[in-house]
PDB file of C-alpha atoms in Angstrom:
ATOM      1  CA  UNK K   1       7.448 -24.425  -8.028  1.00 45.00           C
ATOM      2  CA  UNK K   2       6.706 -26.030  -4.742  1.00 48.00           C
ATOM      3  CA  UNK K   3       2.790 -26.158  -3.707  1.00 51.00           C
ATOM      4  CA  UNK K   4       1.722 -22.506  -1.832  1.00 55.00           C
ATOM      5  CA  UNK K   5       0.933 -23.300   1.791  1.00 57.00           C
ATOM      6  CA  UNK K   6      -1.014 -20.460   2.901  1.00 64.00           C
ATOM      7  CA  UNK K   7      -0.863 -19.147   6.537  1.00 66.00           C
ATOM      8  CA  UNK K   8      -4.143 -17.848   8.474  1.00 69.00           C
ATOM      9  CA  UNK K   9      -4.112 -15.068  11.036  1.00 71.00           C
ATOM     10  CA  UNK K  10      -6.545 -14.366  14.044  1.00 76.00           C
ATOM     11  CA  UNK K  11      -6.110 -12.301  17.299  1.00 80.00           C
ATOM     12  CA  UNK K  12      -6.077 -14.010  20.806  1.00 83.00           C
ATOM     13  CA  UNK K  13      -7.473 -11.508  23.024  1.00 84.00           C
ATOM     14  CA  UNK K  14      -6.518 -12.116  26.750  1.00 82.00           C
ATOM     15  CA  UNK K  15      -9.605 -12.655  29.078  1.00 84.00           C
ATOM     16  CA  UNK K  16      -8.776  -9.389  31.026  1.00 86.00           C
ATOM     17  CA  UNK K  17      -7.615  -7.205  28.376  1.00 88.00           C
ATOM     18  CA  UNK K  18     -10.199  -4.593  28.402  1.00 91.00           C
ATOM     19  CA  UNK K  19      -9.592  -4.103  32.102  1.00 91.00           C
ATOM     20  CA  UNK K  20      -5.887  -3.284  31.949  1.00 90.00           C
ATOM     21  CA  UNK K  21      -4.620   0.339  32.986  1.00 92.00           C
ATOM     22  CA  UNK K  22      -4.221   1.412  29.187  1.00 92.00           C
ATOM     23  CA  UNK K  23      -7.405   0.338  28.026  1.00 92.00           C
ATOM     24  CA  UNK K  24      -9.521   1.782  30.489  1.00 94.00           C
ATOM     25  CA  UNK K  25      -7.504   5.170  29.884  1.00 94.00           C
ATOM     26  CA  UNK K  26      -8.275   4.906  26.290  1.00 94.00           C
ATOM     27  CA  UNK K  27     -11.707   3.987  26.712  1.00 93.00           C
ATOM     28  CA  UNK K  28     -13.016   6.663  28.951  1.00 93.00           C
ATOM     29  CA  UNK K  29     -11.327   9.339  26.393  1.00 92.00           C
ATOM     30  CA  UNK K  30     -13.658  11.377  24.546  1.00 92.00           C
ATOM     31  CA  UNK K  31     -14.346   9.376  21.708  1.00 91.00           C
ATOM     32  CA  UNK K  32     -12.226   6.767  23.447  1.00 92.00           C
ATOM     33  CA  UNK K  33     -14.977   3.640  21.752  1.00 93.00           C
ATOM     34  CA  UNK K  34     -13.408   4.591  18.556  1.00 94.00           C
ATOM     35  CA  UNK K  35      -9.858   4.733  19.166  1.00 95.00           C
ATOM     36  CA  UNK K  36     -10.571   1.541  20.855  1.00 95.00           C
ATOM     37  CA  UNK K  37     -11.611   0.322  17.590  1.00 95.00           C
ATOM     38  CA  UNK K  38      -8.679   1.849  15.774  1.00 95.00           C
ATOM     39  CA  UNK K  39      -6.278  -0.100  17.759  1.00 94.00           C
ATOM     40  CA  UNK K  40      -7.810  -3.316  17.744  1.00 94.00           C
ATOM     41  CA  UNK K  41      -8.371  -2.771  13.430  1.00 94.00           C
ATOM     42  CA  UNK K  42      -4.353  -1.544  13.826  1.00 94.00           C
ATOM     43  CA  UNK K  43      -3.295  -4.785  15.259  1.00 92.00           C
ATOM     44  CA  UNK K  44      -5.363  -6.909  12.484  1.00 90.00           C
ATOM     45  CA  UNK K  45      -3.599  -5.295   9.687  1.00 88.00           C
ATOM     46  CA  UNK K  46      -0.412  -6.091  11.178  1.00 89.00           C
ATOM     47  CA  UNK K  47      -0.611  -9.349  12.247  1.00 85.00           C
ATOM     48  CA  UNK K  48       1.032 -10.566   9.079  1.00 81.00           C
ATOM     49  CA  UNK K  49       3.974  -8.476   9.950  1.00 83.00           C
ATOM     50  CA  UNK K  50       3.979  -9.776  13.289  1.00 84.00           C
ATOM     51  CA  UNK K  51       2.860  -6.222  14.630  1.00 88.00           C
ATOM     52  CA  UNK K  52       4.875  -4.011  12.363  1.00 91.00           C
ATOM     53  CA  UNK K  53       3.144  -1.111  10.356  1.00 92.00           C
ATOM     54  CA  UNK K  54       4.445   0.139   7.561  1.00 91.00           C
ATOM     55  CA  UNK K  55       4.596   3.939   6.467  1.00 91.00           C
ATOM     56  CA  UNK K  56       5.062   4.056   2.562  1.00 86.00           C
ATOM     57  CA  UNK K  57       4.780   7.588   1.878  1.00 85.00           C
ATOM     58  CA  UNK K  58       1.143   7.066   0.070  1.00 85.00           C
ATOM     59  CA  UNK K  59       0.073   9.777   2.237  1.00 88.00           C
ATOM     60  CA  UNK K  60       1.116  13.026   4.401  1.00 90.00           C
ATOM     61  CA  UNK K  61       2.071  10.904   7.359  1.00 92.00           C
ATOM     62  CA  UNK K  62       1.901   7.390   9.003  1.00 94.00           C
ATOM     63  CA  UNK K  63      -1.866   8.579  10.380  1.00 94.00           C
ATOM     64  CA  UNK K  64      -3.377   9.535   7.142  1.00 94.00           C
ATOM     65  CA  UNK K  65      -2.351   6.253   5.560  1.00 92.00           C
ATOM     66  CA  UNK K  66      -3.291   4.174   8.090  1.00 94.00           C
ATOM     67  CA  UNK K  67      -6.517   6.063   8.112  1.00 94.00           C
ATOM     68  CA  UNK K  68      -6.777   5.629   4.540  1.00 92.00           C
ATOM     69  CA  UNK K  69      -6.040   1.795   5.028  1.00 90.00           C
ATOM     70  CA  UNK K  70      -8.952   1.113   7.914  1.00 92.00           C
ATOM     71  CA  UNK K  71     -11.735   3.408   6.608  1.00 92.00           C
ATOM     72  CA  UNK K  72     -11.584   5.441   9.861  1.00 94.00           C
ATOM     73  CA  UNK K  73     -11.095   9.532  10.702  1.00 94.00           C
ATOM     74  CA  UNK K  74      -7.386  10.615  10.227  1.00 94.00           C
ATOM     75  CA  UNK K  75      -7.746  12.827  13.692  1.00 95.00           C
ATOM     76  CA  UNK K  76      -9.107   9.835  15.297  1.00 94.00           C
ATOM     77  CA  UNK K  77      -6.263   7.636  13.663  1.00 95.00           C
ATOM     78  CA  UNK K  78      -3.792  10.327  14.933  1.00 95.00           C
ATOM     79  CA  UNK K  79      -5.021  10.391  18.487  1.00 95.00           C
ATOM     80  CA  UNK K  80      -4.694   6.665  18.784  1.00 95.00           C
ATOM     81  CA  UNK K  81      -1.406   6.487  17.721  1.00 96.00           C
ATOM     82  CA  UNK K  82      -0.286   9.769  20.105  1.00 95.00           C
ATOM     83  CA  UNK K  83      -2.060   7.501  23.057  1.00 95.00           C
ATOM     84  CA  UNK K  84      -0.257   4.075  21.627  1.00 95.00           C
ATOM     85  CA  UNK K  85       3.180   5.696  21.411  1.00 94.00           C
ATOM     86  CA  UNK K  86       2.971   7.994  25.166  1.00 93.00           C
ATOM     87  CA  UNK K  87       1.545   4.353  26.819  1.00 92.00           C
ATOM     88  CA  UNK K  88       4.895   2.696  24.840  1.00 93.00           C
ATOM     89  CA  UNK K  89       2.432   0.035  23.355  1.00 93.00           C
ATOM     90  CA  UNK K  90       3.572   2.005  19.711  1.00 94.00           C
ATOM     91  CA  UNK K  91       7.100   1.842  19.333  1.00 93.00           C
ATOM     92  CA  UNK K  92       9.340   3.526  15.930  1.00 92.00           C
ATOM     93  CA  UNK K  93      11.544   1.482  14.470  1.00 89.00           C
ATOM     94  CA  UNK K  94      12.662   3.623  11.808  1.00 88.00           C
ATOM     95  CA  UNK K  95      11.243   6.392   9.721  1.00 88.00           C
ATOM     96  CA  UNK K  96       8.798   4.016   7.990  1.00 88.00           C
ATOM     97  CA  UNK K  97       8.367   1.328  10.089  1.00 91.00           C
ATOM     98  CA  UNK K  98       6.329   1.298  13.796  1.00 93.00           C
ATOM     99  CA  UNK K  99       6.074  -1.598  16.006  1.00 93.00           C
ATOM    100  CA  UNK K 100       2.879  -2.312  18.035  1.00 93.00           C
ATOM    101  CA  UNK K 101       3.969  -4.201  21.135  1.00 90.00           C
ATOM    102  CA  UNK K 102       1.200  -6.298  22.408  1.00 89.00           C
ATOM    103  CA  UNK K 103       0.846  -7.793  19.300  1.00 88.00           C
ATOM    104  CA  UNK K 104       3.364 -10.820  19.345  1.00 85.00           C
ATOM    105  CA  UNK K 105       1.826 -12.335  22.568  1.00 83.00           C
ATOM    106  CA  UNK K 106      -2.000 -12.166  21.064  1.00 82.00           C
ATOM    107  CA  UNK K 107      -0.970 -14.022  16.687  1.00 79.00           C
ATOM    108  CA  UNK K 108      -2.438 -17.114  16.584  1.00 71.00           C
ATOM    109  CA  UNK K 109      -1.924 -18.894  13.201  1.00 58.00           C
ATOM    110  CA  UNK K 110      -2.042 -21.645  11.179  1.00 53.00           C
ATOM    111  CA  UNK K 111      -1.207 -23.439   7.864  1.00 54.00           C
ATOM    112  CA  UNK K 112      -3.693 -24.009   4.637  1.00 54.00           C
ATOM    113  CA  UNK K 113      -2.326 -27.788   5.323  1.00 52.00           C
ATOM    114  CA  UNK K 114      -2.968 -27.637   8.731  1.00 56.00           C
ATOM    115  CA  UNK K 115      -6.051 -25.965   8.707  1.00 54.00           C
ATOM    116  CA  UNK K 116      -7.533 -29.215   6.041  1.00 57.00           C
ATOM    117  CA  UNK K 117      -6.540 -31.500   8.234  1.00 60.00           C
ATOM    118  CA  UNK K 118      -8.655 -29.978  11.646  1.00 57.00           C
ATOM    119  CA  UNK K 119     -11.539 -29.422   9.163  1.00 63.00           C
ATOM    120  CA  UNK K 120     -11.075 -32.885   7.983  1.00 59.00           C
ATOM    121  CA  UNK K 121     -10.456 -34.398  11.068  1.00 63.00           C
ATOM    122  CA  UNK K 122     -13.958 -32.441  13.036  1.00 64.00           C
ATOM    123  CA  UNK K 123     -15.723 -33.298  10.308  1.00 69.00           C
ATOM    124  CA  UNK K 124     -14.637 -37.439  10.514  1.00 64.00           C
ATOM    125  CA  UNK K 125     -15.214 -36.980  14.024  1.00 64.00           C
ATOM    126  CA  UNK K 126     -18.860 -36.043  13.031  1.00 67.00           C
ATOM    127  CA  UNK K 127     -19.403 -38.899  10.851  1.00 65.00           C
ATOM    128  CA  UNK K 128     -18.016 -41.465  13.913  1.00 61.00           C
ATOM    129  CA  UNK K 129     -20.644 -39.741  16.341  1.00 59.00           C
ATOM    130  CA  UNK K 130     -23.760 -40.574  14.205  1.00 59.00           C
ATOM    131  CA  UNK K 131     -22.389 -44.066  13.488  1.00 59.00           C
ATOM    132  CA  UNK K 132     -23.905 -45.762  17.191  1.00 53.00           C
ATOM    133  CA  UNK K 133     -23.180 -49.495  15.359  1.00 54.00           C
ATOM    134  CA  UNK K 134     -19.263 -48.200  15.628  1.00 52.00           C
ATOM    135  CA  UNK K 135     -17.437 -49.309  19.349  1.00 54.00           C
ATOM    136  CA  UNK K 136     -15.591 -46.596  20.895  1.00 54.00           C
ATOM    137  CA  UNK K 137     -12.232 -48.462  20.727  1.00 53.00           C
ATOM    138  CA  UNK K 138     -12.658 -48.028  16.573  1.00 54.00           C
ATOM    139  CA  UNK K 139     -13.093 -44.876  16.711  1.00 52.00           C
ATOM    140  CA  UNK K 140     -10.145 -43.465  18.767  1.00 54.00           C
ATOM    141  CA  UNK K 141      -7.929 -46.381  16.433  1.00 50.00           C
ATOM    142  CA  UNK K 142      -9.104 -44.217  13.447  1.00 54.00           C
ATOM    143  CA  UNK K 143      -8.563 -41.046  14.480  1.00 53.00           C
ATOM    144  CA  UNK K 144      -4.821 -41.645  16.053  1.00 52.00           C
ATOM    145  CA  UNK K 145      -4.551 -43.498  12.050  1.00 50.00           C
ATOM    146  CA  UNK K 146      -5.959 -40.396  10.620  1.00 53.00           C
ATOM    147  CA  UNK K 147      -3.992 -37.848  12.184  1.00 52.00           C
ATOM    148  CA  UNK K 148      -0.891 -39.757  11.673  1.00 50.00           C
ATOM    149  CA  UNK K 149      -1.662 -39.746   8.341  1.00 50.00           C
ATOM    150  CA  UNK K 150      -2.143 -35.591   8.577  1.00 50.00           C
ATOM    151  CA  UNK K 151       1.522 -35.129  10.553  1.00 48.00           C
ATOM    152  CA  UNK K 152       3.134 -37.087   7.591  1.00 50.00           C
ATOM    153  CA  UNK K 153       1.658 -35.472   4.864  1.00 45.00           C
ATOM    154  CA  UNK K 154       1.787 -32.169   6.387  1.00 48.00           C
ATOM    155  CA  UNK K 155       5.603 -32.893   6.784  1.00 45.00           C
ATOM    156  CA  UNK K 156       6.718 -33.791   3.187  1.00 47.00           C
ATOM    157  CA  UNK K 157       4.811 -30.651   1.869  1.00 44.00           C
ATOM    158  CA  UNK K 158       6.847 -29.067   4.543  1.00 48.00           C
ATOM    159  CA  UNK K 159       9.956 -30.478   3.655  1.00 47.00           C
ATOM    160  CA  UNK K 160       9.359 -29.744  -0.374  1.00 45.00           C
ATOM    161  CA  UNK K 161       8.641 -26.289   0.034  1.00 47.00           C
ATOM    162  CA  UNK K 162      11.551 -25.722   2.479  1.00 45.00           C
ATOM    163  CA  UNK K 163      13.900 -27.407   0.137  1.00 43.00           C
ATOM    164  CA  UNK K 164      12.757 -25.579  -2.603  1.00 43.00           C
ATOM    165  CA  UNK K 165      13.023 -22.163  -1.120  1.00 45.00           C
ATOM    166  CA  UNK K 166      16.109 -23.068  -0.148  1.00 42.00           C
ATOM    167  CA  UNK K 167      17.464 -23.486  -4.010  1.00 43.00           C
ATOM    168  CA  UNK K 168      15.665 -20.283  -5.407  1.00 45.00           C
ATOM    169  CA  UNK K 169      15.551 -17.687  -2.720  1.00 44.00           C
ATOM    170  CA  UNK K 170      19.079 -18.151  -1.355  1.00 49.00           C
ATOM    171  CA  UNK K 171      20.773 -15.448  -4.021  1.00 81.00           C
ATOM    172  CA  UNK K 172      17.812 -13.124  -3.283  1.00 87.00           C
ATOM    173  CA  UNK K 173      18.688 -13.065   0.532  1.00 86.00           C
ATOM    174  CA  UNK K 174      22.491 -12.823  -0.324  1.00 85.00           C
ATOM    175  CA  UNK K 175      21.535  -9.957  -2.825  1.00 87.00           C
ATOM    176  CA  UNK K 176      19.293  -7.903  -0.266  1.00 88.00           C
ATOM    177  CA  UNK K 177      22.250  -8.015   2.686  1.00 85.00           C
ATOM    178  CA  UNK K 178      24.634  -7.198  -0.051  1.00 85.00           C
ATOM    179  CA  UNK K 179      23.040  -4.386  -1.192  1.00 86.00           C
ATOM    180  CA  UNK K 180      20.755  -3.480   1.935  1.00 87.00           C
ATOM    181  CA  UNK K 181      22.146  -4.757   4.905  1.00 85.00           C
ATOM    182  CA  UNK K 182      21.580  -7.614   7.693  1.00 83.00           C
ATOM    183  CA  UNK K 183      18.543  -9.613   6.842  1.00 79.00           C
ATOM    184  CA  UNK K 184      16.782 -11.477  10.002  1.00 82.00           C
ATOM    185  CA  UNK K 185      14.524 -13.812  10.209  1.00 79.00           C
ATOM    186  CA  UNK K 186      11.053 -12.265   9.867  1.00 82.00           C
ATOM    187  CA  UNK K 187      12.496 -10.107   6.906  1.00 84.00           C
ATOM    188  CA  UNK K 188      13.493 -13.361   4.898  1.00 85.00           C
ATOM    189  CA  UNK K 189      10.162 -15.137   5.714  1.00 87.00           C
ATOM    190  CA  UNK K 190       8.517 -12.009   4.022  1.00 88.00           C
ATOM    191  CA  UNK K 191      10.198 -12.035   0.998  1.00 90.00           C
ATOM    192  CA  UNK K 192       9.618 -15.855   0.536  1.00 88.00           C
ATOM    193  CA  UNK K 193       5.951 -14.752   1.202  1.00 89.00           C
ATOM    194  CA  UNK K 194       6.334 -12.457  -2.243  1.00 90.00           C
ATOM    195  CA  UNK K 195       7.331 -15.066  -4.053  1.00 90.00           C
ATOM    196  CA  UNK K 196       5.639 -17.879  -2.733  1.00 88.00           C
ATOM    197  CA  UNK K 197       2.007 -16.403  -1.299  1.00 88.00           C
ATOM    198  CA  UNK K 198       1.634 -13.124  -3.916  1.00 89.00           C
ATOM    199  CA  UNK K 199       3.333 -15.247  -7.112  1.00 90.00           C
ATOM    200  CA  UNK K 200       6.522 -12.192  -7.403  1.00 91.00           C
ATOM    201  CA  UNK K 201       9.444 -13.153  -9.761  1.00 91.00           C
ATOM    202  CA  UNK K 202      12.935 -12.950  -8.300  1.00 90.00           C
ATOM    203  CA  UNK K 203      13.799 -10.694 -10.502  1.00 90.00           C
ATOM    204  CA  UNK K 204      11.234  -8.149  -9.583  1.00 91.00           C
ATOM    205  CA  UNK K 205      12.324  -9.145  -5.858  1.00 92.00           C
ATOM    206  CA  UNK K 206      15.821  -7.886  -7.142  1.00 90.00           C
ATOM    207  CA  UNK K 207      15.004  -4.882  -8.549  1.00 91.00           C
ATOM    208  CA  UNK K 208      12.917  -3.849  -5.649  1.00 91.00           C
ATOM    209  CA  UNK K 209      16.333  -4.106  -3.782  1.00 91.00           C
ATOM    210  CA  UNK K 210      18.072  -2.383  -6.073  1.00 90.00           C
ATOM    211  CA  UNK K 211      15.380   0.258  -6.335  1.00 89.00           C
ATOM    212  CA  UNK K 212      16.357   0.941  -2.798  1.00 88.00           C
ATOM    213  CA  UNK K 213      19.534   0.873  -2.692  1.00 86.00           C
ATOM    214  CA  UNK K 214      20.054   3.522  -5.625  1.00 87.00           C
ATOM    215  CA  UNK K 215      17.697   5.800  -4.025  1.00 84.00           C
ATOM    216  CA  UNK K 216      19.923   5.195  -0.102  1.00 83.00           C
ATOM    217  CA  UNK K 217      16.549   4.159   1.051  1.00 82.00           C
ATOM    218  CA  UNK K 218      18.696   0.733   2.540  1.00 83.00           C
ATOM    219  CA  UNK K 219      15.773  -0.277   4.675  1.00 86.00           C
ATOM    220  CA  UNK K 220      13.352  -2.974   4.930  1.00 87.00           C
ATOM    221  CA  UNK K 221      10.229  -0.842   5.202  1.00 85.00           C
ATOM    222  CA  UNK K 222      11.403   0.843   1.741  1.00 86.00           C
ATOM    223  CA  UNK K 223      11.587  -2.586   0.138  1.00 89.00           C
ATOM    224  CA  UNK K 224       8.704  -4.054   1.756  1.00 88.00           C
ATOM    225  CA  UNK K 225       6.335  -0.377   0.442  1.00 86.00           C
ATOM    226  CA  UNK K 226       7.604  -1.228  -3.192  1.00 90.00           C
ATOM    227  CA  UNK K 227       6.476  -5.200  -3.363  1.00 92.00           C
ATOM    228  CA  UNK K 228       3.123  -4.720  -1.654  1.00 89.00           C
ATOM    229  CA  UNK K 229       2.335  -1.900  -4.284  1.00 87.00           C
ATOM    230  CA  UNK K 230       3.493  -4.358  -7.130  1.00 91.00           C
ATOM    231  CA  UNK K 231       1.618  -7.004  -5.844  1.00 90.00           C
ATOM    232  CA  UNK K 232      -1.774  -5.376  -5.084  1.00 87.00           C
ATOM    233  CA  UNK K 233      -1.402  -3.892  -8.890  1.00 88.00           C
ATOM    234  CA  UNK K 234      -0.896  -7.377 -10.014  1.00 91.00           C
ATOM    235  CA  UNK K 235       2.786  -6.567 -10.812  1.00 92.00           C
ATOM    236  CA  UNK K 236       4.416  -9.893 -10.675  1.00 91.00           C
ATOM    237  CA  UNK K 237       6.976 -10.064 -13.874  1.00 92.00           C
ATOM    238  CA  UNK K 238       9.968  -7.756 -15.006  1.00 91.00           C
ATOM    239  CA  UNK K 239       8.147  -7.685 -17.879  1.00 91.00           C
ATOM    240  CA  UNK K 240       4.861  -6.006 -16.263  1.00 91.00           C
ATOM    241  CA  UNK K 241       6.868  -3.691 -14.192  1.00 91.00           C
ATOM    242  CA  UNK K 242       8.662  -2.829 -17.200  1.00 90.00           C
ATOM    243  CA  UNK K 243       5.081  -1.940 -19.171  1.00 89.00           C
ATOM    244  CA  UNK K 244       3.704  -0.368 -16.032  1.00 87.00           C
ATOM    245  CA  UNK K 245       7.245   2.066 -15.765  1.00 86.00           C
ATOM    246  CA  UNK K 246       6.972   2.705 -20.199  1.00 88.00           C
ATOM    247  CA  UNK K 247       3.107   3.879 -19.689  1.00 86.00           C
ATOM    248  CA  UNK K 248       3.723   6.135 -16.484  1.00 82.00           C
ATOM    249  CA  UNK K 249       6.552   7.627 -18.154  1.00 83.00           C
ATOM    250  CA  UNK K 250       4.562   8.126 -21.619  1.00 83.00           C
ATOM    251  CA  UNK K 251       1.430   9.631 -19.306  1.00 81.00           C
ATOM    252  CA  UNK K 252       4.026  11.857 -17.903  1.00 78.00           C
ATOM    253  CA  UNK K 253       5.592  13.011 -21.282  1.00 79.00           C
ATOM    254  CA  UNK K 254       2.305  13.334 -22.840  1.00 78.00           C
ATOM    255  CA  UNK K 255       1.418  15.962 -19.977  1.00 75.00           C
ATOM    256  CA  UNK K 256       4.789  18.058 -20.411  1.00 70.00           C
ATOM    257  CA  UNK K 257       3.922  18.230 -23.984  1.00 68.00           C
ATOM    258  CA  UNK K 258       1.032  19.556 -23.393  1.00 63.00           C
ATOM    259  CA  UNK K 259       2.264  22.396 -20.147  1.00 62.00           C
ATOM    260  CA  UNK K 260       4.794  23.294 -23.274  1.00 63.00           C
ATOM    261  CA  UNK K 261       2.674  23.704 -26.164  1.00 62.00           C
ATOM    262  CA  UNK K 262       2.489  27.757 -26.832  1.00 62.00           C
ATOM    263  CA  UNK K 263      -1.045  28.844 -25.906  1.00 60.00           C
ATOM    264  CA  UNK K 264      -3.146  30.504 -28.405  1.00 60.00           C
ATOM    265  CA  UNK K 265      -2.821  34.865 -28.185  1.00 58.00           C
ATOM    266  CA  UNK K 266      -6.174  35.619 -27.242  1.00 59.00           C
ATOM    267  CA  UNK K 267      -7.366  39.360 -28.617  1.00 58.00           C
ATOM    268  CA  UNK K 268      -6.883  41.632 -25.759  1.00 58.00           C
ATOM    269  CA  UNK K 269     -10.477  42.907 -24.004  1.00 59.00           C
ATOM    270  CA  UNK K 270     -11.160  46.649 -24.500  1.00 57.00           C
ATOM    271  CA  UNK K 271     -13.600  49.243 -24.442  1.00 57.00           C
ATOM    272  CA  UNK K 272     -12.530  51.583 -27.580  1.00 55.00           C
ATOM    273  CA  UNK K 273     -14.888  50.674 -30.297  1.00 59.00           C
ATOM    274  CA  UNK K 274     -14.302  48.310 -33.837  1.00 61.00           C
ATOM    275  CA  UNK K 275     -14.056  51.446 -36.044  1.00 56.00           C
ATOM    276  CA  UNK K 276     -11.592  53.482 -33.802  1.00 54.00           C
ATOM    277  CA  UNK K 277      -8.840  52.037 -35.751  1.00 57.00           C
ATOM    278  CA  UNK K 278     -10.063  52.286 -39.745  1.00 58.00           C
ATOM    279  CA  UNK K 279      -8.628  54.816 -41.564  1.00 57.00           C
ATOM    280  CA  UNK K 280     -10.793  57.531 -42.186  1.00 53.00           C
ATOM    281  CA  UNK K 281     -10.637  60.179 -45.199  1.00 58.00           C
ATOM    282  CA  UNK K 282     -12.915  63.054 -45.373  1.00 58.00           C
ATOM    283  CA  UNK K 283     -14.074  64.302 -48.742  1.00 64.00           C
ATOM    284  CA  UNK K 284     -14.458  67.888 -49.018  1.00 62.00           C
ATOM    285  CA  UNK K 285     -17.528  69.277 -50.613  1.00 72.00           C
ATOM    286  CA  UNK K 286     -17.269  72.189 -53.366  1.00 74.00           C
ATOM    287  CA  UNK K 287     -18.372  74.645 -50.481  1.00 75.00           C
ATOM    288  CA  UNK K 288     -15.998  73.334 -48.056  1.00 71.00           C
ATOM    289  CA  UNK K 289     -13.378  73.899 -51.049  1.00 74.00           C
ATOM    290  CA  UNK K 290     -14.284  77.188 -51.680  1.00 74.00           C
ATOM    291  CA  UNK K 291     -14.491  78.240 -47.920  1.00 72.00           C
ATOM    292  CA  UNK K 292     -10.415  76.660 -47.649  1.00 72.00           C
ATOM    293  CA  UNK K 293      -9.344  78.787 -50.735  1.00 75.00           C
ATOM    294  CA  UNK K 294     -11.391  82.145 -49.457  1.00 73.00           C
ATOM    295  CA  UNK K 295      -9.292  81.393 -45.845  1.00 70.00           C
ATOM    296  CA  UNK K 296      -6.025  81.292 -48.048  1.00 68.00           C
ATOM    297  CA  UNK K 297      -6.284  84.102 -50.193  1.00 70.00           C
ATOM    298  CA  UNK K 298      -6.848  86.403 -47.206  1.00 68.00           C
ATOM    299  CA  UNK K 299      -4.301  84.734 -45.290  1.00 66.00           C
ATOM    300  CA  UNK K 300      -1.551  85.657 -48.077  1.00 62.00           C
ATOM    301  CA  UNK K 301      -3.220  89.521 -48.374  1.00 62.00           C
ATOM    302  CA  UNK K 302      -2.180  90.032 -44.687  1.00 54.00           C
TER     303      UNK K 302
END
């Protein structure tokens, strides 16, 4: 498996963004500070998606989850996304996935690779600057042989990885458009992120897709919802998914069993006392006997 080359994310926030139209609307909205803060947290969570937000039906709607997601008040979330979608800086895509507009223009990024090398090269550049025995002509020599050194190394990792990918992910994008539809560009980076960044079998990629498909959710967003929640559970086999699927539906059976089980006749609450329903014989004495066959005698006279 070719060496993981992970990419890092920032936001490049233009010099006079705070005093465009939108944001000064937003801002002087009651409570406008915090929906200020809502959109700027917004854009960080997407900036792996290149400004696409997913909805995947954790939650009532797309403002509870992302709520849920940024630790922030679900009116507040809603209100910022009312504002984003009237100013058209929120756009829908489909029923689960929302595009935030500004967000293209303000990713900066960078490679693991790429990243070692600036570190590496500042820090040489460090080491030069304390040396005062060093001429300047040295110097620059080393760093142009240094960084040439980067570029080329950078490159064959580059070219690995790409020809790699190319061998084991090229059924999984023919799968997806078979079964799905049209797969572009950012779609097929983000499955090679699933199995390259978050360690995701093809085969789990697969059934994902077929998940999907069987259930004529033939969207992106669907198939994107069902690999995040695999990999933040740590999901990354057929065979985990398959142990994870036999204890959910065990849990499940185990609670039906239990709804079903008859319930135990409890005796019913009531006033009438324990003896009311004895039988009870009376005894008579020799008087009461007497008394009876006086009654009886007279009875038969008349």
């Amino acid at each position: 498996m070719a060496k993981t080359n992970r990419r890092y994310y920032w936001i490049q926030l233009a010099q006079d963004f705070f005093k465009s139209k939108e944001m000064k609307l937003l801002r002087k909205m009651p409570g406008g500070d915090t929906y200020t803060i809502i959109y700027l947290k917004l854009m960080l969570i997407s900036l792996e998606d290149n400004g696409k937000i997913y909805f995947e039906e954790l939650a009532q709607d797309l403002a509870e989850e992302m709520a849920l997601l940024i630790d922030e008040d679900t009116e507040a979330v809603r209100m910022t996304l009312m504002f984003l979608n009237k100013k058209g800086l929120l756009t829908r895509h489909s029923d689960y996935e929302f595009f935030l507009e500004q967000v293209p223009e303000m990713i900066g990024s960078e490679t693991a690779s790429t990243r070692r090398s600036r570190k590496h090269r500042e820090q040489k550049a460090l080491q030069c600057n304390t040396n005062a025995t060093k001429r300047n002509g040295d110097i620059e020599i080393d760093k142009e042989i240094e960084l040439e050194k980067d570029i080329n190394i950078e490159s064959e990792v580059d070219k690995e990885q790409t020809t790699a990918d190319e061998k084991s992910d090229f059924n999984i994008f023919e799968h997806y458009q078979s079964r799905i539809g049209v797969l572009d560009g950012y779609q097929m980076q983000k499955l090679k992120d699933f199995m390259e960044l978050d360690g995701l079998e093809p085969g789990l990629i697969k059934r994902a897709i077929d998940r999907a498909a069987d259930n004529s959710k033939r969207n992106f967003g669907y198939v994107n919802s069902i690999l995040k929640n695999w990999a933040q559970n740590g999901i990354k086999t057929i065979v985990q998914q398959d142990e994870e699927q036999r204890k959910f539906e065990d849990n499940k059976a185990s609670q039906n069993s239990y709804t079903q089980r008859p319930q135990q006749k409890q005796p019913k609450q009531t006033n009438v006392p324990d003896w009311w329903d004895k039988e009870y014989k009376h005894e008579a004495t020799p008087e009461e006997q007497a008394q009876l066959e006086a009654l009886k005698k007279s009875m038969s006279e008349d």
